[in-house]
Short mmCIF file of C-alpha atoms in Angstrom, two decimals:
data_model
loop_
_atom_site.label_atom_id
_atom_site.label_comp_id
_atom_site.label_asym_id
_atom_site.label_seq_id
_atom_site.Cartn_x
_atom_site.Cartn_y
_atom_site.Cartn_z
CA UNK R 1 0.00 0.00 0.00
CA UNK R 2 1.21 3.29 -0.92
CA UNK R 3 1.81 6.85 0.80
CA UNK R 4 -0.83 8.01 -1.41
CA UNK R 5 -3.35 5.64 -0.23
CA UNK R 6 -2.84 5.49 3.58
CA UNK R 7 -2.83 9.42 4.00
CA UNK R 8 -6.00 11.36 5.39
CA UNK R 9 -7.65 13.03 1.62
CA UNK R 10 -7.10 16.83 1.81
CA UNK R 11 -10.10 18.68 2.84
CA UNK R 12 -11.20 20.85 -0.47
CA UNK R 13 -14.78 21.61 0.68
CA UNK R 14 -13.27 25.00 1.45
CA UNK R 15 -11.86 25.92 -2.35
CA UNK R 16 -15.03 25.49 -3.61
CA UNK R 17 -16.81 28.70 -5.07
CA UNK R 18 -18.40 30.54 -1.50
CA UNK R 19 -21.94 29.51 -3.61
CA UNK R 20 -21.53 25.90 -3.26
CA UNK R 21 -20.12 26.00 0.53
CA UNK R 22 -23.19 27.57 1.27
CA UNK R 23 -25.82 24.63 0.17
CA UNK R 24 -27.84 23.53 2.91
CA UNK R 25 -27.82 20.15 4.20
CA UNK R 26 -31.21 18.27 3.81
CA UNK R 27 -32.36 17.62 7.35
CA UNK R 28 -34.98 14.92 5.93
CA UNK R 29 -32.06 12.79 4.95
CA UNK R 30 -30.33 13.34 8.41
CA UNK R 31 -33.37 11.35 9.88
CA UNK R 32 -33.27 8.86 6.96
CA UNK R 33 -29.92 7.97 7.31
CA UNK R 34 -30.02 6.60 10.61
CA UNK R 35 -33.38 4.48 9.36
CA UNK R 36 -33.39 3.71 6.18
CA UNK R 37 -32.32 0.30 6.35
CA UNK R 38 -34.32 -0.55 9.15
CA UNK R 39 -37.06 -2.93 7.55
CA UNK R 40 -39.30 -2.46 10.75
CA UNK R 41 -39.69 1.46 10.05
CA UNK R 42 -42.70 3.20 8.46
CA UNK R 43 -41.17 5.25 6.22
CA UNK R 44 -43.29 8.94 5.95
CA UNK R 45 -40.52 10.84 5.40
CA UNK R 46 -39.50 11.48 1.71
CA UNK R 47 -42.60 12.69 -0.61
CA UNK R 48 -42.98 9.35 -2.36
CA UNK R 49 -46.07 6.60 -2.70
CA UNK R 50 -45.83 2.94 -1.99
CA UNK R 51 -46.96 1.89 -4.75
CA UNK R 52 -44.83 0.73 -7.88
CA UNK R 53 -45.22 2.47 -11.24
CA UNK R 54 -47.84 0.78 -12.85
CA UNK R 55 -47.43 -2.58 -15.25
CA UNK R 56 -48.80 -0.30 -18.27
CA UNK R 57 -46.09 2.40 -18.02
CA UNK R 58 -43.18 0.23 -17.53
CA UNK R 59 -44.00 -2.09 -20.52
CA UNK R 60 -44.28 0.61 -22.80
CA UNK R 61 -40.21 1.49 -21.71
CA UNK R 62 -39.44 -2.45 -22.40
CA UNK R 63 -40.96 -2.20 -25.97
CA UNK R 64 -39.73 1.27 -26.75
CA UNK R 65 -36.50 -0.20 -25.72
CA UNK R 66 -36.73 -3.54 -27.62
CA UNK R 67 -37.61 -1.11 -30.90
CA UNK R 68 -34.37 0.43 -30.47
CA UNK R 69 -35.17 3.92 -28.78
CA UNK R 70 -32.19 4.56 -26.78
CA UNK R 71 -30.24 6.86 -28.81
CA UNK R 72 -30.28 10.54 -28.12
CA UNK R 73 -33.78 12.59 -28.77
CA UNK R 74 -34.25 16.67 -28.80
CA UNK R 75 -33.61 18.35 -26.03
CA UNK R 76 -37.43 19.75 -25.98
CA UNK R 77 -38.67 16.43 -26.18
CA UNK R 78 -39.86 14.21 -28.57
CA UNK R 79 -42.67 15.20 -30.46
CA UNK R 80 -45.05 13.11 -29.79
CA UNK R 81 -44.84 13.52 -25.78
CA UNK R 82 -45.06 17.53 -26.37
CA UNK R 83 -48.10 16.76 -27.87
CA UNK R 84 -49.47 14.41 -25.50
CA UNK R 85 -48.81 16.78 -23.02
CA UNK R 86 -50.66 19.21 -24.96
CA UNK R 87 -53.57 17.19 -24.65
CA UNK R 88 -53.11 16.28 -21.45
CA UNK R 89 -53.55 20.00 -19.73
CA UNK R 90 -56.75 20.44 -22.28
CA UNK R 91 -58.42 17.48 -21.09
CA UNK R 92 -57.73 18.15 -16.92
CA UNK R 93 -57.57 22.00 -17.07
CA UNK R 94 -59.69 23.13 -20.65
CA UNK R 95 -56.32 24.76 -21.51
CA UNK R 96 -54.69 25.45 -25.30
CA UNK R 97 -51.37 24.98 -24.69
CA UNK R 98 -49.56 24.63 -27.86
CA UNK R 99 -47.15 21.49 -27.95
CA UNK R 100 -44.30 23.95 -28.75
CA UNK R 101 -44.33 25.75 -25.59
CA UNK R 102 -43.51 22.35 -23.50
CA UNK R 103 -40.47 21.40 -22.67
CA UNK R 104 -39.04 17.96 -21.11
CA UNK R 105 -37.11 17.76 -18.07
CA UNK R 106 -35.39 14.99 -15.95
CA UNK R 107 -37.84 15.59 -13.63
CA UNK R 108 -39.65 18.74 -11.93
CA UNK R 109 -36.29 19.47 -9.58
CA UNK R 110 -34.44 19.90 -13.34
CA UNK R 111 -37.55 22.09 -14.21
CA UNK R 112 -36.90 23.99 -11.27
CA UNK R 113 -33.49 24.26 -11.85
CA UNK R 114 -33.87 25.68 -15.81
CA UNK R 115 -36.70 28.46 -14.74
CA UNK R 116 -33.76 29.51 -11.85
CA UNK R 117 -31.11 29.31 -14.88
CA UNK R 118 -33.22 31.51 -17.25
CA UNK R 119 -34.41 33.93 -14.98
CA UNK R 120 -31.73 34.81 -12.41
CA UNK R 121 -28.41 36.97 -12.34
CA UNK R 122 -26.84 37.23 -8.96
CA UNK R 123 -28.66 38.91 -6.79
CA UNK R 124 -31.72 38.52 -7.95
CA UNK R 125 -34.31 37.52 -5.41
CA UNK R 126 -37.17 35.43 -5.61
CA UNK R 127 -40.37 35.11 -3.09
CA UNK R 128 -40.86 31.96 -1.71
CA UNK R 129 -43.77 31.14 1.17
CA UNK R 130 -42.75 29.25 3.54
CA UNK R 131 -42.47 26.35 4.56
CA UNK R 132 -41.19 25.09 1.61
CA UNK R 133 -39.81 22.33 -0.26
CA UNK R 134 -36.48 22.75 0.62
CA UNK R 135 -35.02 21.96 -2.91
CA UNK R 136 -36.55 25.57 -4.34
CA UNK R 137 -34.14 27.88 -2.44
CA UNK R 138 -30.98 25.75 -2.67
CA UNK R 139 -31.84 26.06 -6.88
CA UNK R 140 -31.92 29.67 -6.29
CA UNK R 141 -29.14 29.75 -4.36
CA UNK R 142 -26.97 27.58 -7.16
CA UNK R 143 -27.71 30.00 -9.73
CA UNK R 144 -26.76 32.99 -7.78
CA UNK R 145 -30.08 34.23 -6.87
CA UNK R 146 -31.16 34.73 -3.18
CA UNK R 147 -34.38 33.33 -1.51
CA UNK R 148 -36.50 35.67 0.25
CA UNK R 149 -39.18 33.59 2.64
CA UNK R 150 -43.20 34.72 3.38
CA UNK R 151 -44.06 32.68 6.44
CA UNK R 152 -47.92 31.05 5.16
CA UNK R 153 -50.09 32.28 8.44
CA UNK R 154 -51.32 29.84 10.73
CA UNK R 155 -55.64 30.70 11.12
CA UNK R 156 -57.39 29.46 13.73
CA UNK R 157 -58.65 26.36 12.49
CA UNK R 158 -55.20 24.95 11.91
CA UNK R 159 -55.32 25.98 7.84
CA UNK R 160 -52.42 27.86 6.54
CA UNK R 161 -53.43 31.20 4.26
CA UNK R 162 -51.10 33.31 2.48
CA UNK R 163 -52.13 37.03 2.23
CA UNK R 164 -51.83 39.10 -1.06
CA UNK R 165 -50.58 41.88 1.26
CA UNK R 166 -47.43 39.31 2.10
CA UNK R 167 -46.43 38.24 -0.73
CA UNK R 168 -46.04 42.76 -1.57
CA UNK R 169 -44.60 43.61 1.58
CA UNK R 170 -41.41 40.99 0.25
CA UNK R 171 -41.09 42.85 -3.00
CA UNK R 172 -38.17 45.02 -3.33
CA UNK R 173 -36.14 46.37 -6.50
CA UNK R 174 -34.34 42.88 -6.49
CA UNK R 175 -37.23 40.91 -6.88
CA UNK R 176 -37.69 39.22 -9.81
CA UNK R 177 -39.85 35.87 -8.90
CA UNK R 178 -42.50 34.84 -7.07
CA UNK R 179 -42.93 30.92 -6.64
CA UNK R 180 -46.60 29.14 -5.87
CA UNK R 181 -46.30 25.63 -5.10
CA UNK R 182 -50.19 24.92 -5.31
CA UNK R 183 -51.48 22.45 -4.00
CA UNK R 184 -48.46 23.07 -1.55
CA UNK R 185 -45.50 20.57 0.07
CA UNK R 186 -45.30 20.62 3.03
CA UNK R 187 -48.70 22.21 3.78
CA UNK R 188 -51.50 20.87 2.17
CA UNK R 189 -52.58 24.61 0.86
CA UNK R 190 -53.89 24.84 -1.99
CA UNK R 191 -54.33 29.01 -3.61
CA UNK R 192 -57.88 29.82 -4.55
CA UNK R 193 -58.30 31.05 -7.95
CA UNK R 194 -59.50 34.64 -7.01
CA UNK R 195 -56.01 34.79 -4.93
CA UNK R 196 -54.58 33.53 -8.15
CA UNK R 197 -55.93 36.07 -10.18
CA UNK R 198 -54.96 38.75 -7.91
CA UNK R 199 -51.44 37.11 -7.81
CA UNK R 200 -51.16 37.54 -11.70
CA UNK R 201 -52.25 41.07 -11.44
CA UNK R 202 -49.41 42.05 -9.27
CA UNK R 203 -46.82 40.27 -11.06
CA UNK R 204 -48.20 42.41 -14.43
CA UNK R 205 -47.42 45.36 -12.84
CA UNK R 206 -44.36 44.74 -11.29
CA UNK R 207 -43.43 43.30 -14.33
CA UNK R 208 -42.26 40.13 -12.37
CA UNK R 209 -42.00 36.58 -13.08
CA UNK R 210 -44.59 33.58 -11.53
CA UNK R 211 -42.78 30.31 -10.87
CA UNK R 212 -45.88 27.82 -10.60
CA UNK R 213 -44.79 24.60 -9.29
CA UNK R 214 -47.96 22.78 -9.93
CA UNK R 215 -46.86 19.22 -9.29
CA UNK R 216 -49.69 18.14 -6.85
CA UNK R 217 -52.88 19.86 -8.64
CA UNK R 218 -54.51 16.16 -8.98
CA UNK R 219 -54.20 15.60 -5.48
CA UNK R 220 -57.33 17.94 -4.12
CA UNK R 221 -59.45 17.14 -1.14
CA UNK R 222 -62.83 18.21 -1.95
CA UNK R 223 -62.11 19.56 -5.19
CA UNK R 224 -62.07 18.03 -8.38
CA UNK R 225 -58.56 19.32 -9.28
CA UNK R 226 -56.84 22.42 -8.13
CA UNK R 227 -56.76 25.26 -10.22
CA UNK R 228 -53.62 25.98 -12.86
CA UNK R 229 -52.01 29.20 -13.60
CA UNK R 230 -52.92 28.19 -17.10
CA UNK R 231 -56.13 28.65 -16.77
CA UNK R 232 -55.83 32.81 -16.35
CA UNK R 233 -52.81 33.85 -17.71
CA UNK R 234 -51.94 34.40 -21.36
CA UNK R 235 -48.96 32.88 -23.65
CA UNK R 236 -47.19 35.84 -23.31
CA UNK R 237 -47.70 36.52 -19.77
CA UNK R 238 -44.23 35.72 -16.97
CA UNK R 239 -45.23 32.22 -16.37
CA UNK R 240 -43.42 29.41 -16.05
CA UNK R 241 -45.18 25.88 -14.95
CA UNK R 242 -42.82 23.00 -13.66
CA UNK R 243 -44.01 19.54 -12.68
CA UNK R 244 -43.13 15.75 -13.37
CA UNK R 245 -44.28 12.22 -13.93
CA UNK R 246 -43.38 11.14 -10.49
CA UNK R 247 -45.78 11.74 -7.98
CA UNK R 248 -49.43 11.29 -10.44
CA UNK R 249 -47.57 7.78 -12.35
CA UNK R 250 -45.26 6.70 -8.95
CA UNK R 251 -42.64 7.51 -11.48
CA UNK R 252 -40.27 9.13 -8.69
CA UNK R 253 -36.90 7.31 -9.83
CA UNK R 254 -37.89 7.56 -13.77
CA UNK R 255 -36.53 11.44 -13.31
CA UNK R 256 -39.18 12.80 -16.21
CA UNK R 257 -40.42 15.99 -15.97
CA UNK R 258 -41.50 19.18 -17.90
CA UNK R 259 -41.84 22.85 -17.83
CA UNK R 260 -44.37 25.53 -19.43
CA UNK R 261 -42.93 28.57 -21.10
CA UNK R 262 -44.27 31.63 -22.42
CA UNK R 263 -44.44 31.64 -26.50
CA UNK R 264 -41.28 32.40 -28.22
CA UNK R 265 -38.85 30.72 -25.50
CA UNK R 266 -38.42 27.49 -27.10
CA UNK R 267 -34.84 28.52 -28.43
CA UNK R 268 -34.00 29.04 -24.23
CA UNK R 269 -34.97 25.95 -22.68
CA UNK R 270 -33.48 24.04 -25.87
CA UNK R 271 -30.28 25.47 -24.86
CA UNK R 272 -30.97 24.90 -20.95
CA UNK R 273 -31.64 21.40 -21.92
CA UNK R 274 -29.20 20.82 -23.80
CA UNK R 275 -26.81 22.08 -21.50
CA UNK R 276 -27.87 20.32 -18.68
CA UNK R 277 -28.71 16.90 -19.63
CA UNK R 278 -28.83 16.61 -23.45
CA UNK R 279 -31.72 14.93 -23.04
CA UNK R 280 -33.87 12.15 -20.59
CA UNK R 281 -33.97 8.57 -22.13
CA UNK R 282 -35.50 8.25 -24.93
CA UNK R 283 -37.35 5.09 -24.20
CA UNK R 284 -38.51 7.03 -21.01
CA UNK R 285 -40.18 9.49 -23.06
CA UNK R 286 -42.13 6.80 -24.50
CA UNK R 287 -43.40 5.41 -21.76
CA UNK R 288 -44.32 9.08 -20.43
CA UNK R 289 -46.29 9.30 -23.36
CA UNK R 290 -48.49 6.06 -22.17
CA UNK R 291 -48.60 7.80 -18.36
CA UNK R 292 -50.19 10.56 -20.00
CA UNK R 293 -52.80 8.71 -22.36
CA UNK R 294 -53.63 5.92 -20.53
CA UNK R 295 -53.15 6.83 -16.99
CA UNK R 296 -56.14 9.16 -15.34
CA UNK R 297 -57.11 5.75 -14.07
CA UNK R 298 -53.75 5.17 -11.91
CA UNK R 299 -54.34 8.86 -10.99
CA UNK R 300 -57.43 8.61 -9.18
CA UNK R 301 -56.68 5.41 -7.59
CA UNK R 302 -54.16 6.99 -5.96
CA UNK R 303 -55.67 10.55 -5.17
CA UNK R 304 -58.51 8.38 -3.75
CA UNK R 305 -55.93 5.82 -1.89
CA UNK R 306 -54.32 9.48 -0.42
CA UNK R 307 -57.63 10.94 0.39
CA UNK R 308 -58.42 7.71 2.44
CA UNK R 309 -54.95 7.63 4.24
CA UNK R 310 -55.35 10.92 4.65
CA UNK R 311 -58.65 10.98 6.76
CA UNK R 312 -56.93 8.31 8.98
CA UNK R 313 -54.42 10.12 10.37
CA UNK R 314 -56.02 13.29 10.54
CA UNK R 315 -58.05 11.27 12.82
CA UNK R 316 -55.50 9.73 14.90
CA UNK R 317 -53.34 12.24 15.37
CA UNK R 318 -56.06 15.03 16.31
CA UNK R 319 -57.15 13.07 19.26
CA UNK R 320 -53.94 13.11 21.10
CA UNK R 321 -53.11 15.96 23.43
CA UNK R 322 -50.93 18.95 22.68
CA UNK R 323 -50.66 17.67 18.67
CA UNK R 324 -52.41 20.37 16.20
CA UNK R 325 -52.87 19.17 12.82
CA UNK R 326 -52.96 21.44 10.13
CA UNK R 327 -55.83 19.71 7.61
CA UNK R 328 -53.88 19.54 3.91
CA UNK R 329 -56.40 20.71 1.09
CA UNK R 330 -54.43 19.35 -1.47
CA UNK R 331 -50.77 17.13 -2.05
CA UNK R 332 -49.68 14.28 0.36
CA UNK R 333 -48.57 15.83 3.05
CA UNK R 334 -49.94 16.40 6.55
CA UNK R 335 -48.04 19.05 8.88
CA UNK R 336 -48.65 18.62 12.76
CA UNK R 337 -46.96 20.75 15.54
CA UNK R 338 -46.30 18.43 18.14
CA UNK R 339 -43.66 21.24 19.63
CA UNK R 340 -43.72 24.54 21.11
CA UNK R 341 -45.81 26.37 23.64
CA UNK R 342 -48.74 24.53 24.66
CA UNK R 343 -47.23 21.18 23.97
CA UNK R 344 -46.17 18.47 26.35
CA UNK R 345 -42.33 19.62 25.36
CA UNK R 346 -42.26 23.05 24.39
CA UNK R 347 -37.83 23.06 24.53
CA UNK R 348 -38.01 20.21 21.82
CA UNK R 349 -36.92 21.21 17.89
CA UNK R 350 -38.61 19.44 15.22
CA UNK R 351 -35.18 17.37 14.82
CA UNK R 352 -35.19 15.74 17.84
CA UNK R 353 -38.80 15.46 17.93
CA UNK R 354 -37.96 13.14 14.60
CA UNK R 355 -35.10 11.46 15.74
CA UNK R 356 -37.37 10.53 18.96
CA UNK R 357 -39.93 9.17 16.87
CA UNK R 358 -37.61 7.14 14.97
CA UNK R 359 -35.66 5.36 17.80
CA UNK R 360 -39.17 4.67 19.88
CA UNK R 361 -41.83 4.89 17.51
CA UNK R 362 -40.29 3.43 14.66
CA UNK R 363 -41.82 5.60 12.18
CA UNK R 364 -39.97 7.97 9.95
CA UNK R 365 -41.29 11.70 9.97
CA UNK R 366 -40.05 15.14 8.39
CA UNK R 367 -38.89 17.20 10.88
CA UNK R 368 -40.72 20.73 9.80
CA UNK R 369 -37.74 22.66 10.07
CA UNK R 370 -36.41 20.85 6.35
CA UNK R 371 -38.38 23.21 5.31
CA UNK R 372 -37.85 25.91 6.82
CA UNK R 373 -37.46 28.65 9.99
CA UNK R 374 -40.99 28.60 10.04
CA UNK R 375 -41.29 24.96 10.30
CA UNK R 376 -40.09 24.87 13.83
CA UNK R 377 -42.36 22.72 15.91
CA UNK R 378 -43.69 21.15 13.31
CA UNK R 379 -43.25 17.18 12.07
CA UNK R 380 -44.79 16.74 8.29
CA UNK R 381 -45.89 13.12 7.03
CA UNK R 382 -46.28 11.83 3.69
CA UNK R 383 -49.77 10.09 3.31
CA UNK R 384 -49.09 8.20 0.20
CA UNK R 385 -49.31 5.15 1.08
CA UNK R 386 -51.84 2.62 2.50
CA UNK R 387 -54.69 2.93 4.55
CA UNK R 388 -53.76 0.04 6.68
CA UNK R 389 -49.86 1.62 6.70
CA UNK R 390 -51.36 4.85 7.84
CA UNK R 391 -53.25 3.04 10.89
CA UNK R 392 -50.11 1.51 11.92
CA UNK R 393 -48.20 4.91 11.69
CA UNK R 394 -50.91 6.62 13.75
CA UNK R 395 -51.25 3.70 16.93
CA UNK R 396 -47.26 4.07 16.76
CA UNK R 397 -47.09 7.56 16.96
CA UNK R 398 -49.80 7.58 19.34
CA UNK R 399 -48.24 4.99 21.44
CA UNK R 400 -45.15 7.92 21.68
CA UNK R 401 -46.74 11.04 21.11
CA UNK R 402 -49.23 10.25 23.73
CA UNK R 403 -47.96 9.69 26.56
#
């Protein structure tokens, strides 16, 4: 053994560019890393269903394989999925969106990632409510920009809101985004479309850009879908729509997603994709294009499976003392405080809270501050899974939680 192989590796975290140093750690992997190999752990942590992707999707990759589609494609998208998606958003939403203003991504983080590449210099801040997915303001943070957080208010019946008035008092001559993650992760809100409209109007005359991460819009409690951005602004209004095949297909580790431009920005995101990944697999694409014709059957199996799991441990976990739970309108995600003044242990951060519930509940939770400052106290749980995993999680949690 050599010299070169027995020596401690320098440390070069610290000549990295001061952008990089600063990425945040992800505090949801913290807790998964001391359980993810644990078979005896309910896993609620990580926004992902239980189920597998469905027989129909992953046979049409086999054949698109067999028929030899696995060389490069456009970095738009093929065709034929740009049009499918076309028809997709007219069939759920009563939307025109012309194939050409669709482009494909590997995945909605990569969607994310292009809208922060197009839009920001350094500098440049975008709005974000919080608490939010954590992955929006490390993209802004990659590209330069810097995230500036609206707490959501907490009302009196546990439901978050999100004031017009807010989302102003945020703006400053930096500003040049506002992001709306509707129906939201981690907290179940979902905007109303008159709080949409009024959201567009401000953004016209600031002359700002909307970032509409509409990922979750099938899963609404209640509602037959949630409302799109699509739906009231124009082609040649500052939008730009991200979402992916994971969550409606359990596509999560296919990494397909795609973006919505205004008209004439084609040329820009075929550079962005280019750039970034060339291009997903091509045989992926294909199947994407069966998701998308053939699967608004898979989709409300598993909005209704959510919906179900859902009502379960709203259930559960509002009966035990000092636990609020925030009812989510929409995604599949339920945020309870279960920390901070009024609670059984008010000195407690949402990270031990999460470790505790790991090493004596055995289930895996979110601790809310992944998401967040404003997260503090809170835990957030994914609900897509099982109705019978859900009643486990709860007498677990409840077993822990309330003693």
């Amino acid at each position: 053994m050599t010299h070169a192989e027995t020596a401690t590796p320098p440390d070069l975290a610290g000549t990295l560019s001061p952008r990089m140093q600063g990425i945040g750690t992800s505090q949801i992997g913290l807790v998964a890393d001391r359980g993810r190999d644990d078979p005896e752990v309910v896993k609620l942590w990580i926004g992902e269903g239980d189920l597998p992707t469905p027989p129909f999707v992953v046979e049409a990759a086999h054949r698109a394989m067999l028929a030899g589609h696995t060389r490069y494609a456009t970095s738009l998208g093929l065709p034929r999925l740009r049009e499918a998606l076309s028809a997709y958003h007219a069939r759920h939403w009563g939307v025109d969106v012309p194939a050409e203003r669709f482009a494909v991504t590997a995945g909605g983080m990569n969607a994310i990632m292009q809208a922060a590449q197009a839009l920001l210099e350094p500098g440049d801040e975008i709005v974000i409510p919080s608490p939010a997915w954590p992955n929006l303001a490390e993209a802004v943070r990659i590209t330069g920009g810097v995230p500036v957080t609206v707490p959501y208010r907490v009302q009196a019946d546990g439901r978050f809101a999100l004031p017009l008035a807010d989302i102003e008092a945020a703006l400053t001559p930096r500003t040049r985004a506002i992001v709306v993650n509707s129906p939201s992760n981690p907290t179940g809100w979902i905007m109303p479309l008159d709080e949409m409209k009024a959201l567009r109007d401000l953004a016209r005359a600031r002359g700002l850009w909307i970032v509409a991460d509409e990922v979750y819009a099938h899963f609404a409690y209640g509602n037959a879908i949630a409302p799109s951005f699509l739906q009231i602004c124009t082609e040649d209004d500052r939008l730009i729509v991200t979402n992916t095949f994971s969550k409606n297909w359990a596509m999560t580790g296919w990494r397909a997603g795609w973006l919505i431009a205004p008209r004439g920005l084609a040329p820009t995101f075929a550079k962005l994709g280019q750039y970034n990944t060339t291009s997903i697999p091509t045989f992926i694409q294909h199947a994407a294009v069966t998701a998308l014709e053939e699967g608004d059957g898979f989709i409300r199996q598993m909005v209704g499976r959510c919906a179900e799991s859902r009502e379960i441990l709203v259930e559960g976990l509002s009966r035990l003392p000092g636990v609020t739970v925030s009812v989510p309108e929409g995604a599949f995600y339920l945020m309870a405080r279960v920390a901070g003044p009024g609670t059984p242990r008010p000195e407690e951060t949402s990270l031990a809270i999460a470790f505790r519930l790991l090493a004596e509940a055995k289930v895996g939770v979110a601790p809310g501050t992944a998401f967040g400052p404003e997260g503090e106290g809170f835990i957030r749980l994914c609900f897509a899974i099982s109705p019978g995993l859900a009643r486990e999680a709860v007498a677990r949690l409840s077993a822990v939680l309330g003693r």
